mmCIF file of N, CA and C in Angstrom:
data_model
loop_
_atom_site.group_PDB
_atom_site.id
_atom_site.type_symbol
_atom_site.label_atom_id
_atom_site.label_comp_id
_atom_site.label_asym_id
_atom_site.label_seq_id
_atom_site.Cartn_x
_atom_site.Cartn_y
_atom_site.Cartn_z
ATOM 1 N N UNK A 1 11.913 5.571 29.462
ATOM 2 C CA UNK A 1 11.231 6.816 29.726
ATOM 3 C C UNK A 1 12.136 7.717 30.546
ATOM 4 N N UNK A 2 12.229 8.956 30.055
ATOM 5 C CA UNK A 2 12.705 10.020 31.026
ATOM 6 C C UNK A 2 11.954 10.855 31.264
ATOM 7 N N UNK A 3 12.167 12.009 32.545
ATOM 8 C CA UNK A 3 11.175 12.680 33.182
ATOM 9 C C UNK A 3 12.140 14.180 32.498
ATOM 10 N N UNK A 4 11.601 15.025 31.820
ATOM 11 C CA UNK A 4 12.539 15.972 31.233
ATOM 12 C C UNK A 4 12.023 17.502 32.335
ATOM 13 N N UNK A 5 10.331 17.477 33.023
ATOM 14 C CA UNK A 5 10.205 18.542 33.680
ATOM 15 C C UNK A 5 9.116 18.205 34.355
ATOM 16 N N UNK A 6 8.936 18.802 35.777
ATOM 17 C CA UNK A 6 8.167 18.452 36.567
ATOM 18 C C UNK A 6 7.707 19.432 37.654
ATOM 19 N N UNK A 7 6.425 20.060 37.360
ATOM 20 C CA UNK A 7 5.652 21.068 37.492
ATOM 21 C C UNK A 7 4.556 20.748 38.968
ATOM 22 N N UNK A 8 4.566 21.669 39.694
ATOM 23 C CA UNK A 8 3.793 21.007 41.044
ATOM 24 C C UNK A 8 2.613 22.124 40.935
ATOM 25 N N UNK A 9 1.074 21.967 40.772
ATOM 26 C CA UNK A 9 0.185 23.284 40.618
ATOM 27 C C UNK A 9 -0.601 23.154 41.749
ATOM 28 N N UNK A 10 -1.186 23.698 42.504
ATOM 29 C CA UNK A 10 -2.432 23.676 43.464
ATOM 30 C C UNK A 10 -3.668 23.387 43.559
ATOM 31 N N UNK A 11 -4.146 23.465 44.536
ATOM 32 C CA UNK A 11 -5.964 22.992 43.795
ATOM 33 C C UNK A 11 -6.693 23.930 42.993
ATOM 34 N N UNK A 12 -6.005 25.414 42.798
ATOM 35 C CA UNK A 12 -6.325 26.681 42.369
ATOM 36 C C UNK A 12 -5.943 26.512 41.121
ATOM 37 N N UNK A 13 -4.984 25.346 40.758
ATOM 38 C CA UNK A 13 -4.346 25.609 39.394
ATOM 39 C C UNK A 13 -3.415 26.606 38.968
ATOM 40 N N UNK A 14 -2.759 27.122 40.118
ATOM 41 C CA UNK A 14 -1.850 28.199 40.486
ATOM 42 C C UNK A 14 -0.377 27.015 40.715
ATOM 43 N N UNK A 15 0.692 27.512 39.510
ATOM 44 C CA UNK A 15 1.806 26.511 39.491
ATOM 45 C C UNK A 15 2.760 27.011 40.684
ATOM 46 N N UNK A 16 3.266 26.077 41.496
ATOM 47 C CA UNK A 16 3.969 26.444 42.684
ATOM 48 C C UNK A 16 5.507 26.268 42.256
ATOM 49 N N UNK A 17 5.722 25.716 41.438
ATOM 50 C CA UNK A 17 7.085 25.274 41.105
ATOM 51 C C UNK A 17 7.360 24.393 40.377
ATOM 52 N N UNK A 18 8.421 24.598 39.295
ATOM 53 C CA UNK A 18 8.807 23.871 37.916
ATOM 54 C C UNK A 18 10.445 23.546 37.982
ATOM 55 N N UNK A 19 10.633 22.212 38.080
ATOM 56 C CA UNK A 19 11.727 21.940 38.232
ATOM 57 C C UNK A 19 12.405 20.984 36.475
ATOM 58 N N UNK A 20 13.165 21.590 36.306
ATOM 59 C CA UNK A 20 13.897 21.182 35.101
ATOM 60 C C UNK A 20 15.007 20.460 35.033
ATOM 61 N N UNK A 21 14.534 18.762 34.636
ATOM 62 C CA UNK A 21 15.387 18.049 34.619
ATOM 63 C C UNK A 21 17.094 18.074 33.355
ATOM 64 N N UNK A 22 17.948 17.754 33.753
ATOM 65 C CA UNK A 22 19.034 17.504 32.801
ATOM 66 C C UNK A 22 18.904 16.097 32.202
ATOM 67 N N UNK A 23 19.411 16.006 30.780
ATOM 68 C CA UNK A 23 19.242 15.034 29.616
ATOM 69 C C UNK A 23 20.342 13.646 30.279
ATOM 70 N N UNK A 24 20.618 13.881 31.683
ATOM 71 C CA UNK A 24 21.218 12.350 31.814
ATOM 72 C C UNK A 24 20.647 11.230 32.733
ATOM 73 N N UNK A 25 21.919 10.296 32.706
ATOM 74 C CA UNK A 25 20.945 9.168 32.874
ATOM 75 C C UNK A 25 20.767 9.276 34.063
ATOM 76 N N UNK A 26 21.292 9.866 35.512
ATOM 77 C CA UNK A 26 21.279 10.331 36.841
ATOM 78 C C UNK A 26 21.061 11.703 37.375
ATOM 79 N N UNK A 27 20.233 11.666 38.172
ATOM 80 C CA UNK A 27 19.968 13.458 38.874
ATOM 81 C C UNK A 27 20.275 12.676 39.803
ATOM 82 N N UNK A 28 20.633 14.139 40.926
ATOM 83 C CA UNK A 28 20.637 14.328 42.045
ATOM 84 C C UNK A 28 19.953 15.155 43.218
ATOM 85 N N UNK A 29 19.674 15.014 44.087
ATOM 86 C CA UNK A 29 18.766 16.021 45.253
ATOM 87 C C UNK A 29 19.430 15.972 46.013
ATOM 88 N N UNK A 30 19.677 17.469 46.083
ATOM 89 C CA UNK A 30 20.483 17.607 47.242
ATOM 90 C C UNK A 30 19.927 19.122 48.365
ATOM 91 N N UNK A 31 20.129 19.445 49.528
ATOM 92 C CA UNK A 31 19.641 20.393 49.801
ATOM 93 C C UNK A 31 21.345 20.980 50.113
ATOM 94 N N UNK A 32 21.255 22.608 49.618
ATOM 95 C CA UNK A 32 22.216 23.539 49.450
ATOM 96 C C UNK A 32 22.324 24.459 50.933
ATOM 97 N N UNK A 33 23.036 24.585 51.931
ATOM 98 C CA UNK A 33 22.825 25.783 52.907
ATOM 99 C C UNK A 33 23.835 26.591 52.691
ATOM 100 N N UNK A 34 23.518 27.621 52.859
ATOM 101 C CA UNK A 34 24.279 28.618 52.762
ATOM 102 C C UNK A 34 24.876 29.091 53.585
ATOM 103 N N UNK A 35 24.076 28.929 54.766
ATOM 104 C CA UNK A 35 24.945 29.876 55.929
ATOM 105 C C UNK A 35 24.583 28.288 57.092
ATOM 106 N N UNK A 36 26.221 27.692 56.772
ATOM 107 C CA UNK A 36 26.051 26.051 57.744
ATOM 108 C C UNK A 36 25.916 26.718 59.212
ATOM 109 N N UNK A 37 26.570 27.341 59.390
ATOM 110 C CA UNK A 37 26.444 27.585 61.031
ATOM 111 C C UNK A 37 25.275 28.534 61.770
ATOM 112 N N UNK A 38 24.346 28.649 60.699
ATOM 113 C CA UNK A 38 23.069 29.260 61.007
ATOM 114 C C UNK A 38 22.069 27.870 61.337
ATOM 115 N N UNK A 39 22.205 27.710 62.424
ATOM 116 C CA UNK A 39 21.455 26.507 62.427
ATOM 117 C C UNK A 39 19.854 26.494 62.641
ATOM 118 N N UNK A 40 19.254 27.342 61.942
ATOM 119 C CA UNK A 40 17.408 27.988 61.806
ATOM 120 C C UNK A 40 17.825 27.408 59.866
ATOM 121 N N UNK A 41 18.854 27.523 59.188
ATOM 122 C CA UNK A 41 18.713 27.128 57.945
ATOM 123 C C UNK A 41 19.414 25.894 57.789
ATOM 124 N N UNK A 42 18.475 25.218 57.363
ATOM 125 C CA UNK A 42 19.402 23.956 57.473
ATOM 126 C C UNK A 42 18.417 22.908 56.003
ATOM 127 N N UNK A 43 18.573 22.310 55.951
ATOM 128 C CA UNK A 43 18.112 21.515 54.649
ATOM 129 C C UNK A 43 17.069 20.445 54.682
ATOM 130 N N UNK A 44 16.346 20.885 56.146
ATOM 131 C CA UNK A 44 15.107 20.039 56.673
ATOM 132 C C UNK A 44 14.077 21.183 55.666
ATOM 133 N N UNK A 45 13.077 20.405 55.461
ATOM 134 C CA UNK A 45 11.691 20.695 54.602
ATOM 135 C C UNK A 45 11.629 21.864 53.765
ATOM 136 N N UNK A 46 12.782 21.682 52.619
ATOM 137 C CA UNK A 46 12.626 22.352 51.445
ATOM 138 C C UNK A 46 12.222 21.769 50.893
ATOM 139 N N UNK A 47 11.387 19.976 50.550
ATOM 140 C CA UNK A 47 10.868 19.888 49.590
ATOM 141 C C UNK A 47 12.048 18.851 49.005
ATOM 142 N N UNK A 48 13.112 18.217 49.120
ATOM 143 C CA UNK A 48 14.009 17.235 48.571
ATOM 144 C C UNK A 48 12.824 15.974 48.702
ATOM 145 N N UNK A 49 12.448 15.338 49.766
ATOM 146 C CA UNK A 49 11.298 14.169 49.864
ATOM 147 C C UNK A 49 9.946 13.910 48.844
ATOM 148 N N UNK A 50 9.359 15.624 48.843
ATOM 149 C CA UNK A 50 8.181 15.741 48.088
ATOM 150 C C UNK A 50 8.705 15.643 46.664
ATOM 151 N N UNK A 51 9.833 16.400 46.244
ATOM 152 C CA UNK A 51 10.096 16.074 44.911
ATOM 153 C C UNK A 51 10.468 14.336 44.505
ATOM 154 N N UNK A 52 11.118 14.105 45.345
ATOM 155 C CA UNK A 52 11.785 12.410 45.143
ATOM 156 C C UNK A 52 9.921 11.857 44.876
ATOM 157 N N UNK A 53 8.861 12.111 45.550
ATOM 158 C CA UNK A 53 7.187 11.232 45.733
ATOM 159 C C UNK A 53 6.893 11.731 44.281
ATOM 160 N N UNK A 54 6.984 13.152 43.398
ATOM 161 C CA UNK A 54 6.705 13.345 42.671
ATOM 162 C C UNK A 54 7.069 12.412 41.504
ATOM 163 N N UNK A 55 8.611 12.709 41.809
ATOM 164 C CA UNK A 55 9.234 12.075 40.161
ATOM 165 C C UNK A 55 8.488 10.497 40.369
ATOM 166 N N UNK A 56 8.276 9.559 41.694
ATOM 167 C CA UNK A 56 8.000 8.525 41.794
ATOM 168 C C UNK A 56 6.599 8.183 41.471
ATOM 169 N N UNK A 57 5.787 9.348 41.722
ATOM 170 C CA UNK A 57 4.472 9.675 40.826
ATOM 171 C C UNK A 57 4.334 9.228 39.432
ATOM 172 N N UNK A 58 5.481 10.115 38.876
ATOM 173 C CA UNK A 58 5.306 10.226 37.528
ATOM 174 C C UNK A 58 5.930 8.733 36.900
ATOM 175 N N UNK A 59 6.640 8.247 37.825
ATOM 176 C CA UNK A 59 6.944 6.691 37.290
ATOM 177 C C UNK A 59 6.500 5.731 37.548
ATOM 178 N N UNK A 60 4.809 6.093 37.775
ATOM 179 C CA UNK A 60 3.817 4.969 37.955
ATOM 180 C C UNK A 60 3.421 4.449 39.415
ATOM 181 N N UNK A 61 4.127 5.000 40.374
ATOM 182 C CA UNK A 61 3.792 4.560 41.800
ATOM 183 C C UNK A 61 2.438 4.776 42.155
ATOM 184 N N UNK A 62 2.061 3.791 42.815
ATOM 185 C CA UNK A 62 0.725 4.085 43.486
ATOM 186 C C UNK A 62 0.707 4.830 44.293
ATOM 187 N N UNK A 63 -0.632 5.174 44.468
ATOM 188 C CA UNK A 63 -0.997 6.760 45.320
ATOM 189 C C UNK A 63 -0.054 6.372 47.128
ATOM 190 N N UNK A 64 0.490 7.416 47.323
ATOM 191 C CA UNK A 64 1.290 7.648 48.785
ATOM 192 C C UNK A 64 -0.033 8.079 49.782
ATOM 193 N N UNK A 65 -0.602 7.004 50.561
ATOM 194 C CA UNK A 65 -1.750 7.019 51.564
ATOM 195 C C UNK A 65 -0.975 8.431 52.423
ATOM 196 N N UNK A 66 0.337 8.806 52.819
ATOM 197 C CA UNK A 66 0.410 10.245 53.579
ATOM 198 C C UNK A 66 0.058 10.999 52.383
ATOM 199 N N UNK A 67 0.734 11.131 51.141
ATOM 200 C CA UNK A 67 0.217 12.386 50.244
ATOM 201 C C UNK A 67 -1.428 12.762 50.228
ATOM 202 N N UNK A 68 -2.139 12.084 50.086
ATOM 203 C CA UNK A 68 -3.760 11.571 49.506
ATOM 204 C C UNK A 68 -3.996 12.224 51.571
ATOM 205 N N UNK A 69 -3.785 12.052 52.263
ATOM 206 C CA UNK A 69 -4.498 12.759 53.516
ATOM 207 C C UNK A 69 -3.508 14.113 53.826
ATOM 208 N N UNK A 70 -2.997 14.592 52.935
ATOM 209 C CA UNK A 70 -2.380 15.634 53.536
ATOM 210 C C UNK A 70 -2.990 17.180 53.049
ATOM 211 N N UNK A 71 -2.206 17.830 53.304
ATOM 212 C CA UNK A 71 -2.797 19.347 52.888
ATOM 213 C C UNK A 71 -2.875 19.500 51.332
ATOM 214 N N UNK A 72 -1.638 18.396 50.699
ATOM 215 C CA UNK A 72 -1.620 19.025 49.213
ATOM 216 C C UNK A 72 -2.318 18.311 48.194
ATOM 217 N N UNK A 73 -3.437 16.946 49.502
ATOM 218 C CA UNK A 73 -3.920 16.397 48.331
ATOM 219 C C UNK A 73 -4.531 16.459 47.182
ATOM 220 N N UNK A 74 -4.693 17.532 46.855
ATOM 221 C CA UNK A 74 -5.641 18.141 45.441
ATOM 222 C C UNK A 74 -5.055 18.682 44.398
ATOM 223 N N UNK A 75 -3.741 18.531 44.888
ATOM 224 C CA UNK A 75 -2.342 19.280 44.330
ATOM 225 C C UNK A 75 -2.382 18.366 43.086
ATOM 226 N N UNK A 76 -1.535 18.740 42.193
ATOM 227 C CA UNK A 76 -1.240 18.064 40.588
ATOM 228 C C UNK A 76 -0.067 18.416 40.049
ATOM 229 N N UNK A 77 0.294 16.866 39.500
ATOM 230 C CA UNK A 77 1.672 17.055 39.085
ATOM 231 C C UNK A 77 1.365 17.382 37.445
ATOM 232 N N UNK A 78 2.684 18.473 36.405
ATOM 233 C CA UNK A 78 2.386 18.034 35.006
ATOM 234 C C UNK A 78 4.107 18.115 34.588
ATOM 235 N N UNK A 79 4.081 17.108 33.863
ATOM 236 C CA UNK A 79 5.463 16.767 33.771
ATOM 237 C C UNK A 79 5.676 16.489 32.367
ATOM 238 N N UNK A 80 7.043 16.528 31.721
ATOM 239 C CA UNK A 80 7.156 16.460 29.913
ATOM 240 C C UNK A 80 7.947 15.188 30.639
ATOM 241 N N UNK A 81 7.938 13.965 29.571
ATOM 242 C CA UNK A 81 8.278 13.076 29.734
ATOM 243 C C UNK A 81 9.077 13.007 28.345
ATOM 244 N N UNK A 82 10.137 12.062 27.936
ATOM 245 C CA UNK A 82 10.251 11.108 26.618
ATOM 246 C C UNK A 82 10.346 10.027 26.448
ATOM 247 N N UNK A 83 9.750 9.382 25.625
ATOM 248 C CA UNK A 83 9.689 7.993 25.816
ATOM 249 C C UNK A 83 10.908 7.363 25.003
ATOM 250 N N UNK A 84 10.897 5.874 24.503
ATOM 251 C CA UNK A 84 11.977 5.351 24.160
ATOM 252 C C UNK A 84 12.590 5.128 22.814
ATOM 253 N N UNK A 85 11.203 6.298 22.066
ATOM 254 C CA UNK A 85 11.722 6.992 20.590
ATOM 255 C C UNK A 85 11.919 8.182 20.747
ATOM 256 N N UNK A 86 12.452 8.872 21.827
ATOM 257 C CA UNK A 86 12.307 9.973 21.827
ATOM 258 C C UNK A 86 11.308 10.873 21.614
ATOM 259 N N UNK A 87 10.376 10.892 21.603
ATOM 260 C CA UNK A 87 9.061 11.357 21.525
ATOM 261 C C UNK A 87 8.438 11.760 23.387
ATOM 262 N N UNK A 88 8.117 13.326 23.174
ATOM 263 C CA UNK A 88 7.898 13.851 24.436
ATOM 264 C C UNK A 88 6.707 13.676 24.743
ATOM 265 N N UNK A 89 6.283 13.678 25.310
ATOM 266 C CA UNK A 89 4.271 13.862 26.035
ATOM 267 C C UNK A 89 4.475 14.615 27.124
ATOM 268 N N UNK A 90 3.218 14.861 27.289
ATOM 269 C CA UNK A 90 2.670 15.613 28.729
ATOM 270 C C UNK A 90 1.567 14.520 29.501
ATOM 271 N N UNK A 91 2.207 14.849 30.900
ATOM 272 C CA UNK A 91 1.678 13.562 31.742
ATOM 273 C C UNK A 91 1.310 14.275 32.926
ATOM 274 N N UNK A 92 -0.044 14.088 33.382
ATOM 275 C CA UNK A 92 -0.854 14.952 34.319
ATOM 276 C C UNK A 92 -1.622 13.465 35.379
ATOM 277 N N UNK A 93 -0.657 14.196 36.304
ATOM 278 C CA UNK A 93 -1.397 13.270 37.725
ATOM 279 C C UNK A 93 -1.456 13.785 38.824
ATOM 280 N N UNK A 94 -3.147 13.593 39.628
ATOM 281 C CA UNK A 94 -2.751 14.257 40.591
ATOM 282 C C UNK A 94 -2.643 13.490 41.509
ATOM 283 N N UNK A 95 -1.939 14.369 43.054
ATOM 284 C CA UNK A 95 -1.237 13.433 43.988
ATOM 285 C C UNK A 95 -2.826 12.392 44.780
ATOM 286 N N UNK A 96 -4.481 12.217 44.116
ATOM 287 C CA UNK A 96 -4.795 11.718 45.244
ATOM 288 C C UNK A 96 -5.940 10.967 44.083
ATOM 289 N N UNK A 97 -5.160 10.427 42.837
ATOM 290 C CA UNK A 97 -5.581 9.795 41.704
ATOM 291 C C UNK A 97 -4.989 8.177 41.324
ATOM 292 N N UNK A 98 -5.940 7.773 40.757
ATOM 293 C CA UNK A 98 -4.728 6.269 40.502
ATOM 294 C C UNK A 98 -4.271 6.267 39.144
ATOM 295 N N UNK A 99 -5.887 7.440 38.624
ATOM 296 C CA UNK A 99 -5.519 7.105 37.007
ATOM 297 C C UNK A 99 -4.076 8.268 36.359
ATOM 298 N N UNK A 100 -3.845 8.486 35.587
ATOM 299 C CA UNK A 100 -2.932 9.404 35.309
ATOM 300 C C UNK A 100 -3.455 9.794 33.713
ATOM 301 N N UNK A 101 -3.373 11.225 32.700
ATOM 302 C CA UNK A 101 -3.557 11.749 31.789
ATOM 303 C C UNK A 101 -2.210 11.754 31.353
ATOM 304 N N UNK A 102 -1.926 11.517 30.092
ATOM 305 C CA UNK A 102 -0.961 11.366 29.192
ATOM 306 C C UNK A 102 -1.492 12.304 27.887
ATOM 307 N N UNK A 103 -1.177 13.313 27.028
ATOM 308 C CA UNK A 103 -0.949 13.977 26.687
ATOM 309 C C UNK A 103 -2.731 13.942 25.927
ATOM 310 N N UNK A 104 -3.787 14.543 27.347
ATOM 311 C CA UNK A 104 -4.707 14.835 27.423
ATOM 312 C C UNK A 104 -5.855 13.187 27.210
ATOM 313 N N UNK A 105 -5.428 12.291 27.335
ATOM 314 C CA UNK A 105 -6.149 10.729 27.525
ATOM 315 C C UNK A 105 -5.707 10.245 28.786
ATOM 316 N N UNK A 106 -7.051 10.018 29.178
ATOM 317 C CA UNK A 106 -6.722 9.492 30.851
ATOM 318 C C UNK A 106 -6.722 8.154 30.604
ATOM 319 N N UNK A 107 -5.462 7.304 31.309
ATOM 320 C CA UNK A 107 -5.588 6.019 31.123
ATOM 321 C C UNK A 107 -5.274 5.516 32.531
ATOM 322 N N UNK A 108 -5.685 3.979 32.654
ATOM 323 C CA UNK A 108 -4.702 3.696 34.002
ATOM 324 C C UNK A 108 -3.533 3.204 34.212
ATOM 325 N N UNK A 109 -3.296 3.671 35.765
ATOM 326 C CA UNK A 109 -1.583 3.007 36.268
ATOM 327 C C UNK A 109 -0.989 2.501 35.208
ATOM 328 N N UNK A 110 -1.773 1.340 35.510
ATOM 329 C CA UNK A 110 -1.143 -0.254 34.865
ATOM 330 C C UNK A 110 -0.623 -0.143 33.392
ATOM 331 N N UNK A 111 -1.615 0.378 32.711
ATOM 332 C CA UNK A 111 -1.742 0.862 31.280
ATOM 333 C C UNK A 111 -0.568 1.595 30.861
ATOM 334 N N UNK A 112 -0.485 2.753 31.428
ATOM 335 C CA UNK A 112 0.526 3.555 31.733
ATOM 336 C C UNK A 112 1.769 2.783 31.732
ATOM 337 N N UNK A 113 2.014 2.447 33.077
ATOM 338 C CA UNK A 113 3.485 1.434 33.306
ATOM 339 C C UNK A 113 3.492 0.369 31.956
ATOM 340 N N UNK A 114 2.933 -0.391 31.160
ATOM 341 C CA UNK A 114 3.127 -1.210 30.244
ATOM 342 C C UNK A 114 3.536 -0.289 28.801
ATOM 343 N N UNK A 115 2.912 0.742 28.851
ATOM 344 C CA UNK A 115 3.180 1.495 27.264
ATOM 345 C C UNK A 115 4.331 2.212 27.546
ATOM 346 N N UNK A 116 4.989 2.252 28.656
ATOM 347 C CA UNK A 116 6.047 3.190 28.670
ATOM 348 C C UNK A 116 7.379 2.413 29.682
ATOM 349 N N UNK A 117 7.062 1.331 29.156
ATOM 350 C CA UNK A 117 7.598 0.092 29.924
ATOM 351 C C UNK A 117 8.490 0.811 30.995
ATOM 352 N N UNK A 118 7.773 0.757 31.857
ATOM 353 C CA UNK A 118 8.491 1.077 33.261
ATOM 354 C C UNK A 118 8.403 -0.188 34.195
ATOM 355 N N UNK A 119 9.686 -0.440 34.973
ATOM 356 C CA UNK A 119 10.244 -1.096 35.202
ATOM 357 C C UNK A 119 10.200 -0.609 37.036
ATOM 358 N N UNK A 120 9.595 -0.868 37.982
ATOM 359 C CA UNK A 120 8.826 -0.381 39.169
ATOM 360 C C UNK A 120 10.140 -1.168 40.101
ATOM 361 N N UNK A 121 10.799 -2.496 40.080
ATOM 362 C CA UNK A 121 11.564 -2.710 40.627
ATOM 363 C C UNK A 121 12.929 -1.960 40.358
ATOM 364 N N UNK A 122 13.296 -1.790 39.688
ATOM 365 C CA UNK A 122 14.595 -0.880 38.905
ATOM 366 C C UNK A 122 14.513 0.876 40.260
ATOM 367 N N UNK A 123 12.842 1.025 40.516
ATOM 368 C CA UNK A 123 13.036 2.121 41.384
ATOM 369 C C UNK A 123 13.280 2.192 42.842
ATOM 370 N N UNK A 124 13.632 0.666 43.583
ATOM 371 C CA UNK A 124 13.282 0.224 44.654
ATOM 372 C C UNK A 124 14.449 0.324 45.574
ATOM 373 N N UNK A 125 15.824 1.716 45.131
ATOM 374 C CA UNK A 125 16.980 1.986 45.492
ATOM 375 C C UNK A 125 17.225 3.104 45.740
ATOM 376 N N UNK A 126 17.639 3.745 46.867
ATOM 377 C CA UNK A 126 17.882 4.937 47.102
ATOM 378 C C UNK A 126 19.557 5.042 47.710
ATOM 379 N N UNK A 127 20.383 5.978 47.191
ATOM 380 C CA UNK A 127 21.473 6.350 47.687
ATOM 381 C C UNK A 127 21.355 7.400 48.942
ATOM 382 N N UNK A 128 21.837 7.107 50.138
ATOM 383 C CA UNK A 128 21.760 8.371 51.291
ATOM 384 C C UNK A 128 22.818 8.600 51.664
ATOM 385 N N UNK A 129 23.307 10.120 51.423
ATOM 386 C CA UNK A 129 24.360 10.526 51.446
ATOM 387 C C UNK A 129 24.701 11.629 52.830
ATOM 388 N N UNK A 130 23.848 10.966 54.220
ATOM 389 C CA UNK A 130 24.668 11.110 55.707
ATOM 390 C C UNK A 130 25.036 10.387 56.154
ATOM 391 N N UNK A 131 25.441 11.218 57.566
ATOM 392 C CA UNK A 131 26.035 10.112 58.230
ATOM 393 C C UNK A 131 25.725 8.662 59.113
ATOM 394 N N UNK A 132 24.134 9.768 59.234
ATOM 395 C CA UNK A 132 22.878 8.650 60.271
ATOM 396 C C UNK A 132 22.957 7.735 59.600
ATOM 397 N N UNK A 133 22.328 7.020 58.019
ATOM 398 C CA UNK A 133 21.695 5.899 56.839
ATOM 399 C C UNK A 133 23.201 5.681 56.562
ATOM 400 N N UNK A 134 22.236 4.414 56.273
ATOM 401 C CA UNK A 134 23.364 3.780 55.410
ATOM 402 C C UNK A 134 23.738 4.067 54.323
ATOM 403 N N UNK A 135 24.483 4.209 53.181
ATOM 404 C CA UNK A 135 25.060 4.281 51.544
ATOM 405 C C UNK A 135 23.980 4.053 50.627
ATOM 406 N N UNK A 136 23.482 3.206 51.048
ATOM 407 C CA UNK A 136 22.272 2.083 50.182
ATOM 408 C C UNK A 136 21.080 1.567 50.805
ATOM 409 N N UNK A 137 20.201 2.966 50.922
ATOM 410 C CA UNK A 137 18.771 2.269 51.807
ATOM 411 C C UNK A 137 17.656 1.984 50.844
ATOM 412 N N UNK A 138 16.892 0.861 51.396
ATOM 413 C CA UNK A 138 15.813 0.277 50.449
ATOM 414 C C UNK A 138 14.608 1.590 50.474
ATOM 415 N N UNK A 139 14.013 1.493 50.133
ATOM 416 C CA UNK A 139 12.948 2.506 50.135
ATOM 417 C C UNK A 139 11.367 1.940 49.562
ATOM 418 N N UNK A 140 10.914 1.371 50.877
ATOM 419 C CA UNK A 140 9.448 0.385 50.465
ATOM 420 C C UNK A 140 8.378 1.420 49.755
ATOM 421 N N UNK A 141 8.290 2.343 49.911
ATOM 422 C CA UNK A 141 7.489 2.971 48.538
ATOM 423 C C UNK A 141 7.670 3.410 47.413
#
C-alpha cells in the first residue's frame, strides 16, 4: 500500500490542508526556515509531528489517546491510497474513530490492516535527523 495524498478537513468539513505525496518508496519531513537567525521562526509546530500521526493513521494505527482529547479531535483525515495492484481508493478516518471508510464502506482497523496487508511492525522506525536524538529512534506509537 502507498499513501499517494493526504487531506486534513475540520469538524466544519472545511479542508485545512492537502499534502501530495511522491510515487517513491521514501518521503521525507522536514521543516524549511528561512530566515535561521530569526529565532521567532524556527521549525517548532508547523505540523511535521501531526502529519507523521496522520500518515500513521492512514496505516492502520490505533487511535493516538493525545489526538482523540485534543482540539482537533473531530478533525478527519481523506487520503488516495494504492494498493498492491495498483488500484487507488479513498480512505476516510477520523482522528477520534477506530473504524476507518475505504472508498465509501466503513470497515474495521483490523479488517482494513489484513486487506491491504499492512505490516504495523515494518512502521516501528523513525530516522532523527538532530543533534539532541539519536540516528535511529524507536517510536512506541
Amino acid at each position: 500500500m502507498r499513501i499517494l495524498s493526504i487531506s486534513l478537513y475540520n469538524e466544519n468539513d472545511e479542508l485545512l490542508r492537502t499534502v501530495n505525496l511522491t510515487n517513491n518508496e521514501l518521503f521525507l519531513v522536514y521543516g524549511n526556515v528561512k530566515k535561521p537567525k530569526d529565532k521567532k521562526k524556527t521549525i517548532n509546530s508547523i505540523g511535521k509531528t501531526l502529519f507523521l500521526k496522520m500518515c500513521n493513521y492512514i496505516l492502520g494505527s490505533k487511535c493516538d489517546s493525545e489526538l482523540t482529547k485534543s482540539v482537533i479531535a473531530n478533525y478527519y483525515i481523506i487520503s488516495e491510497i494504492s494498493d498492491s495492484h495498483n488500484c487507488n481508493h479513498k480512505v476516510k478516518r477520523a482522528l477520534n474513530q477506530k473504524s476507518i471508510t475505504v472508498d465509501e464502506i466503513e470497515i474495521q482497523l483490523d479488517s482494513y490492516i489484513e486487506i491491504y496487508n499492512i505490516d504495523r511492525r515494518l512502521l516501528s522506525r523513525q530516522v532523527r535527523l538532530y543533534p539532541k536524538g539519536s540516528l535511529l529512534g524507536y517510536n512506541k506509537t
